Amino acid sequence: MTGRPAPPAPRRPAARSTRTRILEAALHELGRNPDSTLADIAEAAGVARRTVYVHFAGRSALVEGIAADAAEAIRRAVALTRTPAADAATALARFVLTLWPVGDRYRVLIDLARQDLGPDRVDEVLSPARDTVTGILALGQQQGVFHTRVPPAPLGRALEALLLALLDGVNSGTWSDDGTRAATAALVAVGVGSGVAATTVHRLHNTGQAHPPH
């Protein structure tokens, strides 16, 4: 993809700390108001506006910084779900439970995606998660635990839309969840009975098996 900023050079610890503080402030301020200015973000971070420009050339670079952090968090979370589960329903529940905190942290990007990132960058950020879900859905269809009326790839995109809608509900205050309700909804959406879905999710959640150990 063209037009993306070059990877930043290695930073000194103090500079990394300031950059992190700016990004944390941006997550909060842009989540509160997607039209927040760099001045608003600088004030929330406790730095001068010119300090923001030292780390980010402008709003687009700042949003790209958030997207880059989100992409790395998604890659790490996906890596935690790669240990095979006994069945696809367990694998999908584990996936949603593991990824939900990442989605919750970076849900501000839902509102910023169209204006600031563009579809190609969104696809790039979500690609590892999409590939993993497609594989889980294909396995579940082979095992007969997920419905087969829709092929794995488009079914995965439909599931993605559901989960993004739930995260958007968190943004608007209409949904609150630690991931268990979302994981249960995901299983039901792909054809698992509601009772089995709830049991699977709560077993993983209550026994600390939402993802395999490091």
PDB file of C-alpha atoms in Angstrom:
ATOM      1  CA  MET A   1       0.000   0.000   0.000  1.00  0.00           C
ATOM      2  CA  THR A   2       1.364   3.448  -0.818  1.00  0.00           C
ATOM      3  CA  GLY A   3       1.105   6.688   1.088  1.00  0.00           C
ATOM      4  CA  ARG A   4       1.713   5.245   4.571  1.00  0.00           C
ATOM      5  CA  PRO A   5       4.342   6.835   6.815  1.00  0.00           C
ATOM      6  CA  ALA A   6       7.715   5.113   7.025  1.00  0.00           C
ATOM      7  CA  PRO A   7       8.324   3.113  10.218  1.00  0.00           C
ATOM      8  CA  PRO A   8       9.640   5.413  12.962  1.00  0.00           C
ATOM      9  CA  ALA A   9      13.283   5.271  13.959  1.00  0.00           C
ATOM     10  CA  PRO A  10      14.087   3.729  17.356  1.00  0.00           C
ATOM     11  CA  ARG A  11      13.253   6.182  20.135  1.00  0.00           C
ATOM     12  CA  ARG A  12      14.881   6.912  23.470  1.00  0.00           C
ATOM     13  CA  PRO A  13      12.894   5.798  26.543  1.00  0.00           C
ATOM     14  CA  ALA A  14      11.777   9.348  27.390  1.00  0.00           C
ATOM     15  CA  ALA A  15      10.580   9.918  23.841  1.00  0.00           C
ATOM     16  CA  ARG A  16       8.738   6.597  23.820  1.00  0.00           C
ATOM     17  CA  SER A  17       7.074   7.519  27.107  1.00  0.00           C
ATOM     18  CA  THR A  18       5.882  10.850  25.720  1.00  0.00           C
ATOM     19  CA  ARG A  19       4.629   9.204  22.547  1.00  0.00           C
ATOM     20  CA  THR A  20       2.747   6.616  24.587  1.00  0.00           C
ATOM     21  CA  ARG A  21       1.173   9.335  26.742  1.00  0.00           C
ATOM     22  CA  ILE A  22       0.039  11.195  23.630  1.00  0.00           C
ATOM     23  CA  LEU A  23      -1.472   8.050  22.129  1.00  0.00           C
ATOM     24  CA  GLU A  24      -3.276   7.244  25.397  1.00  0.00           C
ATOM     25  CA  ALA A  25      -4.692  10.758  25.473  1.00  0.00           C
ATOM     26  CA  ALA A  26      -5.708  10.441  21.818  1.00  0.00           C
ATOM     27  CA  LEU A  27      -7.580   7.189  22.511  1.00  0.00           C
ATOM     28  CA  HIS A  28      -9.512   8.904  25.292  1.00  0.00           C
ATOM     29  CA  GLU A  29     -10.176  12.223  23.568  1.00  0.00           C
ATOM     30  CA  LEU A  30     -11.053  10.791  20.156  1.00  0.00           C
ATOM     31  CA  GLY A  31     -13.264   8.228  21.847  1.00  0.00           C
ATOM     32  CA  ARG A  32     -15.062  11.040  23.622  1.00  0.00           C
ATOM     33  CA  ASN A  33     -15.231  13.189  20.490  1.00  0.00           C
ATOM     34  CA  PRO A  34     -13.907  11.984  17.095  1.00  0.00           C
ATOM     35  CA  ASP A  35     -13.465  15.639  16.078  1.00  0.00           C
ATOM     36  CA  SER A  36     -11.044  16.381  18.929  1.00  0.00           C
ATOM     37  CA  THR A  37      -8.158  18.549  17.761  1.00  0.00           C
ATOM     38  CA  LEU A  38      -4.458  18.018  18.300  1.00  0.00           C
ATOM     39  CA  ALA A  39      -4.641  20.894  20.784  1.00  0.00           C
ATOM     40  CA  ASP A  40      -7.294  18.984  22.762  1.00  0.00           C
ATOM     41  CA  ILE A  41      -5.133  15.871  22.728  1.00  0.00           C
ATOM     42  CA  ALA A  42      -2.003  17.802  23.736  1.00  0.00           C
ATOM     43  CA  GLU A  43      -3.851  19.328  26.686  1.00  0.00           C
ATOM     44  CA  ALA A  44      -5.162  15.916  27.778  1.00  0.00           C
ATOM     45  CA  ALA A  45      -1.646  14.464  27.508  1.00  0.00           C
ATOM     46  CA  GLY A  46      -0.165  17.326  29.513  1.00  0.00           C
ATOM     47  CA  VAL A  47       2.213  18.403  26.758  1.00  0.00           C
ATOM     48  CA  ALA A  48       2.554  21.395  24.462  1.00  0.00           C
ATOM     49  CA  ARG A  49       0.959  21.121  21.046  1.00  0.00           C
ATOM     50  CA  ARG A  50       4.389  21.421  19.430  1.00  0.00           C
ATOM     51  CA  THR A  51       5.405  18.289  21.358  1.00  0.00           C
ATOM     52  CA  VAL A  52       2.631  16.382  19.631  1.00  0.00           C
ATOM     53  CA  TYR A  53       4.053  17.513  16.292  1.00  0.00           C
ATOM     54  CA  VAL A  54       7.490  16.213  17.296  1.00  0.00           C
ATOM     55  CA  HIS A  55       6.010  12.708  17.350  1.00  0.00           C
ATOM     56  CA  PHE A  56       3.184  13.003  14.818  1.00  0.00           C
ATOM     57  CA  ALA A  57       3.153  15.232  11.747  1.00  0.00           C
ATOM     58  CA  GLY A  58      -0.602  15.755  12.020  1.00  0.00           C
ATOM     59  CA  ARG A  59      -3.932  14.114  12.749  1.00  0.00           C
ATOM     60  CA  SER A  60      -3.526  11.435  10.080  1.00  0.00           C
ATOM     61  CA  ALA A  61      -0.132  10.412  11.490  1.00  0.00           C
ATOM     62  CA  LEU A  62      -1.591  10.295  14.997  1.00  0.00           C
ATOM     63  CA  VAL A  63      -4.480   8.072  13.905  1.00  0.00           C
ATOM     64  CA  GLU A  64      -2.010   5.876  12.013  1.00  0.00           C
ATOM     65  CA  GLY A  65      -0.040   5.570  15.245  1.00  0.00           C
ATOM     66  CA  ILE A  66      -3.167   4.282  16.990  1.00  0.00           C
ATOM     67  CA  ALA A  67      -3.836   1.906  14.087  1.00  0.00           C
ATOM     68  CA  ALA A  68      -0.262   0.583  14.196  1.00  0.00           C
ATOM     69  CA  ASP A  69      -0.565  -0.110  17.924  1.00  0.00           C
ATOM     70  CA  ALA A  70      -3.934  -1.797  17.341  1.00  0.00           C
ATOM     71  CA  ALA A  71      -2.495  -3.954  14.563  1.00  0.00           C
ATOM     72  CA  GLU A  72       0.332  -5.116  16.817  1.00  0.00           C
ATOM     73  CA  ALA A  73      -2.096  -5.859  19.662  1.00  0.00           C
ATOM     74  CA  ILE A  74      -4.272  -7.881  17.279  1.00  0.00           C
ATOM     75  CA  ARG A  75      -1.257  -9.872  16.057  1.00  0.00           C
ATOM     76  CA  ARG A  76      -0.241 -10.669  19.640  1.00  0.00           C
ATOM     77  CA  ALA A  77      -3.774 -11.675  20.611  1.00  0.00           C
ATOM     78  CA  VAL A  78      -4.206 -13.850  17.515  1.00  0.00           C
ATOM     79  CA  ALA A  79      -0.922 -15.592  18.344  1.00  0.00           C
ATOM     80  CA  LEU A  80      -2.385 -16.568  21.719  1.00  0.00           C
ATOM     81  CA  THR A  81      -5.283 -18.357  20.036  1.00  0.00           C
ATOM     82  CA  ARG A  82      -3.195 -20.571  17.755  1.00  0.00           C
ATOM     83  CA  THR A  83      -2.993 -23.535  20.133  1.00  0.00           C
ATOM     84  CA  PRO A  84      -5.531 -26.003  18.688  1.00  0.00           C
ATOM     85  CA  ALA A  85      -8.765 -26.418  20.631  1.00  0.00           C
ATOM     86  CA  ALA A  86     -10.612 -29.698  20.956  1.00  0.00           C
ATOM     87  CA  ASP A  87     -13.453 -28.339  18.853  1.00  0.00           C
ATOM     88  CA  ALA A  88     -14.200 -25.324  16.687  1.00  0.00           C
ATOM     89  CA  ALA A  89     -16.822 -23.912  19.066  1.00  0.00           C
ATOM     90  CA  THR A  90     -14.212 -23.730  21.817  1.00  0.00           C
ATOM     91  CA  ALA A  91     -11.707 -22.197  19.385  1.00  0.00           C
ATOM     92  CA  LEU A  92     -14.131 -19.483  18.288  1.00  0.00           C
ATOM     93  CA  ALA A  93     -15.177 -18.676  21.846  1.00  0.00           C
ATOM     94  CA  ARG A  94     -11.510 -18.451  22.878  1.00  0.00           C
ATOM     95  CA  PHE A  95     -10.789 -16.213  19.907  1.00  0.00           C
ATOM     96  CA  VAL A  96     -13.558 -13.738  20.743  1.00  0.00           C
ATOM     97  CA  LEU A  97     -12.729 -13.699  24.460  1.00  0.00           C
ATOM     98  CA  THR A  98      -9.060 -13.041  23.676  1.00  0.00           C
ATOM     99  CA  LEU A  99      -9.653 -10.380  21.033  1.00  0.00           C
ATOM    100  CA  TRP A 100     -12.489  -8.559  22.797  1.00  0.00           C
ATOM    101  CA  PRO A 101     -10.242  -6.554  25.178  1.00  0.00           C
ATOM    102  CA  VAL A 102      -8.164  -5.417  22.187  1.00  0.00           C
ATOM    103  CA  GLY A 103     -11.276  -4.379  20.284  1.00  0.00           C
ATOM    104  CA  ASP A 104     -12.593  -2.617  23.365  1.00  0.00           C
ATOM    105  CA  ARG A 105      -9.382  -0.671  23.844  1.00  0.00           C
ATOM    106  CA  TYR A 106      -9.157   0.435  20.215  1.00  0.00           C
ATOM    107  CA  ARG A 107     -12.862   0.751  19.436  1.00  0.00           C
ATOM    108  CA  VAL A 108     -12.322   4.457  18.703  1.00  0.00           C
ATOM    109  CA  LEU A 109     -10.960   3.281  15.344  1.00  0.00           C
ATOM    110  CA  ILE A 110     -14.474   2.206  14.334  1.00  0.00           C
ATOM    111  CA  ASP A 111     -15.458   5.866  14.086  1.00  0.00           C
ATOM    112  CA  LEU A 112     -12.113   6.956  12.633  1.00  0.00           C
ATOM    113  CA  ALA A 113     -11.757   4.198  10.030  1.00  0.00           C
ATOM    114  CA  ARG A 114     -13.774   5.760   7.232  1.00  0.00           C
ATOM    115  CA  GLN A 115     -12.485   9.298   7.669  1.00  0.00           C
ATOM    116  CA  ASP A 116      -8.862   8.781   8.626  1.00  0.00           C
ATOM    117  CA  LEU A 117      -7.660   5.302   7.652  1.00  0.00           C
ATOM    118  CA  GLY A 118      -9.415   4.102   4.527  1.00  0.00           C
ATOM    119  CA  PRO A 119     -10.544   0.577   3.680  1.00  0.00           C
ATOM    120  CA  ASP A 120      -7.127  -0.738   2.633  1.00  0.00           C
ATOM    121  CA  ARG A 121      -5.525   0.125   5.970  1.00  0.00           C
ATOM    122  CA  VAL A 122      -8.500  -1.276   7.875  1.00  0.00           C
ATOM    123  CA  ASP A 123      -8.158  -4.515   5.901  1.00  0.00           C
ATOM    124  CA  GLU A 124      -4.454  -4.639   6.741  1.00  0.00           C
ATOM    125  CA  VAL A 125      -5.061  -4.138  10.471  1.00  0.00           C
ATOM    126  CA  LEU A 126      -7.780  -6.800  10.628  1.00  0.00           C
ATOM    127  CA  SER A 127      -6.192  -9.336   8.247  1.00  0.00           C
ATOM    128  CA  PRO A 128      -4.607 -11.632  10.909  1.00  0.00           C
ATOM    129  CA  ALA A 129      -7.902 -11.863  12.789  1.00  0.00           C
ATOM    130  CA  ARG A 130      -9.882 -12.473   9.607  1.00  0.00           C
ATOM    131  CA  ASP A 131      -7.575 -15.271   8.477  1.00  0.00           C
ATOM    132  CA  THR A 132      -7.811 -16.975  11.858  1.00  0.00           C
ATOM    133  CA  VAL A 133     -11.590 -16.749  12.012  1.00  0.00           C
ATOM    134  CA  THR A 134     -11.939 -18.113   8.495  1.00  0.00           C
ATOM    135  CA  GLY A 135      -9.879 -21.146   9.503  1.00  0.00           C
ATOM    136  CA  ILE A 136     -11.928 -21.724  12.646  1.00  0.00           C
ATOM    137  CA  LEU A 137     -15.188 -21.452  10.720  1.00  0.00           C
ATOM    138  CA  ALA A 138     -13.970 -23.895   8.063  1.00  0.00           C
ATOM    139  CA  LEU A 139     -13.055 -26.363  10.806  1.00  0.00           C
ATOM    140  CA  GLY A 140     -16.414 -25.928  12.492  1.00  0.00           C
ATOM    141  CA  GLN A 141     -18.255 -26.578   9.259  1.00  0.00           C
ATOM    142  CA  GLN A 142     -16.189 -29.730   8.717  1.00  0.00           C
ATOM    143  CA  GLN A 143     -16.985 -30.874  12.246  1.00  0.00           C
ATOM    144  CA  GLY A 144     -20.679 -30.186  11.737  1.00  0.00           C
ATOM    145  CA  VAL A 145     -20.931 -27.740  14.641  1.00  0.00           C
ATOM    146  CA  PHE A 146     -21.383 -24.587  12.519  1.00  0.00           C
ATOM    147  CA  HIS A 147     -23.998 -24.139   9.819  1.00  0.00           C
ATOM    148  CA  THR A 148     -22.835 -24.539   6.222  1.00  0.00           C
ATOM    149  CA  ARG A 149     -25.267 -22.262   4.419  1.00  0.00           C
ATOM    150  CA  VAL A 150     -22.583 -19.551   4.059  1.00  0.00           C
ATOM    151  CA  PRO A 151     -18.921 -20.269   3.136  1.00  0.00           C
ATOM    152  CA  PRO A 152     -16.301 -19.548   5.820  1.00  0.00           C
ATOM    153  CA  ALA A 153     -14.882 -16.293   4.411  1.00  0.00           C
ATOM    154  CA  PRO A 154     -18.167 -14.370   3.996  1.00  0.00           C
ATOM    155  CA  LEU A 155     -19.480 -15.887   7.214  1.00  0.00           C
ATOM    156  CA  GLY A 156     -16.401 -14.527   8.935  1.00  0.00           C
ATOM    157  CA  ARG A 157     -17.049 -11.045   7.572  1.00  0.00           C
ATOM    158  CA  ALA A 158     -20.639 -11.225   8.809  1.00  0.00           C
ATOM    159  CA  LEU A 159     -19.347 -12.247  12.233  1.00  0.00           C
ATOM    160  CA  GLU A 160     -16.860  -9.374  12.140  1.00  0.00           C
ATOM    161  CA  ALA A 161     -19.692  -6.952  11.394  1.00  0.00           C
ATOM    162  CA  LEU A 162     -21.630  -8.289  14.386  1.00  0.00           C
ATOM    163  CA  LEU A 163     -18.696  -7.878  16.758  1.00  0.00           C
ATOM    164  CA  LEU A 164     -17.881  -4.392  15.443  1.00  0.00           C
ATOM    165  CA  ALA A 165     -21.526  -3.434  15.925  1.00  0.00           C
ATOM    166  CA  LEU A 166     -21.324  -4.617  19.534  1.00  0.00           C
ATOM    167  CA  LEU A 167     -18.146  -2.597  20.070  1.00  0.00           C
ATOM    168  CA  ASP A 168     -19.891   0.402  18.538  1.00  0.00           C
ATOM    169  CA  GLY A 169     -22.640  -0.215  21.067  1.00  0.00           C
ATOM    170  CA  VAL A 170     -20.017   0.157  23.790  1.00  0.00           C
ATOM    171  CA  ASN A 171     -19.060   3.492  22.221  1.00  0.00           C
ATOM    172  CA  SER A 172     -22.673   4.674  22.324  1.00  0.00           C
ATOM    173  CA  GLY A 173     -23.357   3.276  25.782  1.00  0.00           C
ATOM    174  CA  THR A 174     -25.960   0.728  24.635  1.00  0.00           C
ATOM    175  CA  TRP A 175     -23.817  -2.365  25.297  1.00  0.00           C
ATOM    176  CA  SER A 176     -21.544  -3.374  28.166  1.00  0.00           C
ATOM    177  CA  ASP A 177     -19.578  -6.602  28.146  1.00  0.00           C
ATOM    178  CA  ASP A 178     -16.427  -8.333  29.335  1.00  0.00           C
ATOM    179  CA  GLY A 179     -16.446 -10.409  26.156  1.00  0.00           C
ATOM    180  CA  THR A 180     -18.618 -13.284  27.367  1.00  0.00           C
ATOM    181  CA  ARG A 181     -21.840 -11.976  25.870  1.00  0.00           C
ATOM    182  CA  ALA A 182     -20.104 -11.194  22.574  1.00  0.00           C
ATOM    183  CA  ALA A 183     -18.507 -14.655  22.428  1.00  0.00           C
ATOM    184  CA  THR A 184     -21.870 -16.296  23.140  1.00  0.00           C
ATOM    185  CA  ALA A 185     -23.539 -14.191  20.437  1.00  0.00           C
ATOM    186  CA  ALA A 186     -20.789 -15.158  17.976  1.00  0.00           C
ATOM    187  CA  LEU A 187     -21.328 -18.868  18.583  1.00  0.00           C
ATOM    188  CA  VAL A 188     -25.092 -18.559  18.220  1.00  0.00           C
ATOM    189  CA  ALA A 189     -24.609 -16.567  14.995  1.00  0.00           C
ATOM    190  CA  VAL A 190     -22.660 -19.410  13.380  1.00  0.00           C
ATOM    191  CA  GLY A 191     -25.168 -22.074  14.367  1.00  0.00           C
ATOM    192  CA  VAL A 192     -24.307 -23.277  17.871  1.00  0.00           C
ATOM    193  CA  GLY A 193     -27.301 -23.760  20.161  1.00  0.00           C
ATOM    194  CA  SER A 194     -27.695 -21.024  22.751  1.00  0.00           C
ATOM    195  CA  GLY A 195     -27.311 -23.397  25.697  1.00  0.00           C
ATOM    196  CA  VAL A 196     -24.144 -24.996  24.350  1.00  0.00           C
ATOM    197  CA  ALA A 197     -22.794 -21.562  23.398  1.00  0.00           C
ATOM    198  CA  ALA A 198     -23.302 -20.162  26.893  1.00  0.00           C
ATOM    199  CA  THR A 199     -21.806 -23.254  28.523  1.00  0.00           C
ATOM    200  CA  THR A 200     -18.739 -23.190  26.262  1.00  0.00           C
ATOM    201  CA  VAL A 201     -18.054 -19.507  26.860  1.00  0.00           C
ATOM    202  CA  HIS A 202     -18.525 -19.600  30.607  1.00  0.00           C
ATOM    203  CA  ARG A 203     -16.344 -22.706  30.935  1.00  0.00           C
ATOM    204  CA  LEU A 204     -13.493 -20.888  29.205  1.00  0.00           C
ATOM    205  CA  HIS A 205     -14.084 -17.658  31.087  1.00  0.00           C
ATOM    206  CA  ASN A 206     -14.496 -19.166  34.550  1.00  0.00           C
ATOM    207  CA  THR A 207     -11.504 -21.515  34.281  1.00  0.00           C
ATOM    208  CA  GLY A 208      -9.149 -18.905  32.845  1.00  0.00           C
ATOM    209  CA  GLN A 209      -8.864 -20.693  29.504  1.00  0.00           C
ATOM    210  CA  ALA A 210      -9.855 -17.768  27.325  1.00  0.00           C
ATOM    211  CA  HIS A 211      -6.478 -18.196  25.688  1.00  0.00           C
ATOM    212  CA  PRO A 212      -3.634 -20.667  26.047  1.00  0.00           C
ATOM    213  CA  PRO A 213      -0.822 -19.819  28.471  1.00  0.00           C
ATOM    214  CA  HIS A 214       2.187 -17.837  27.241  1.00  0.00           C
TER     215      HIS A 214
END
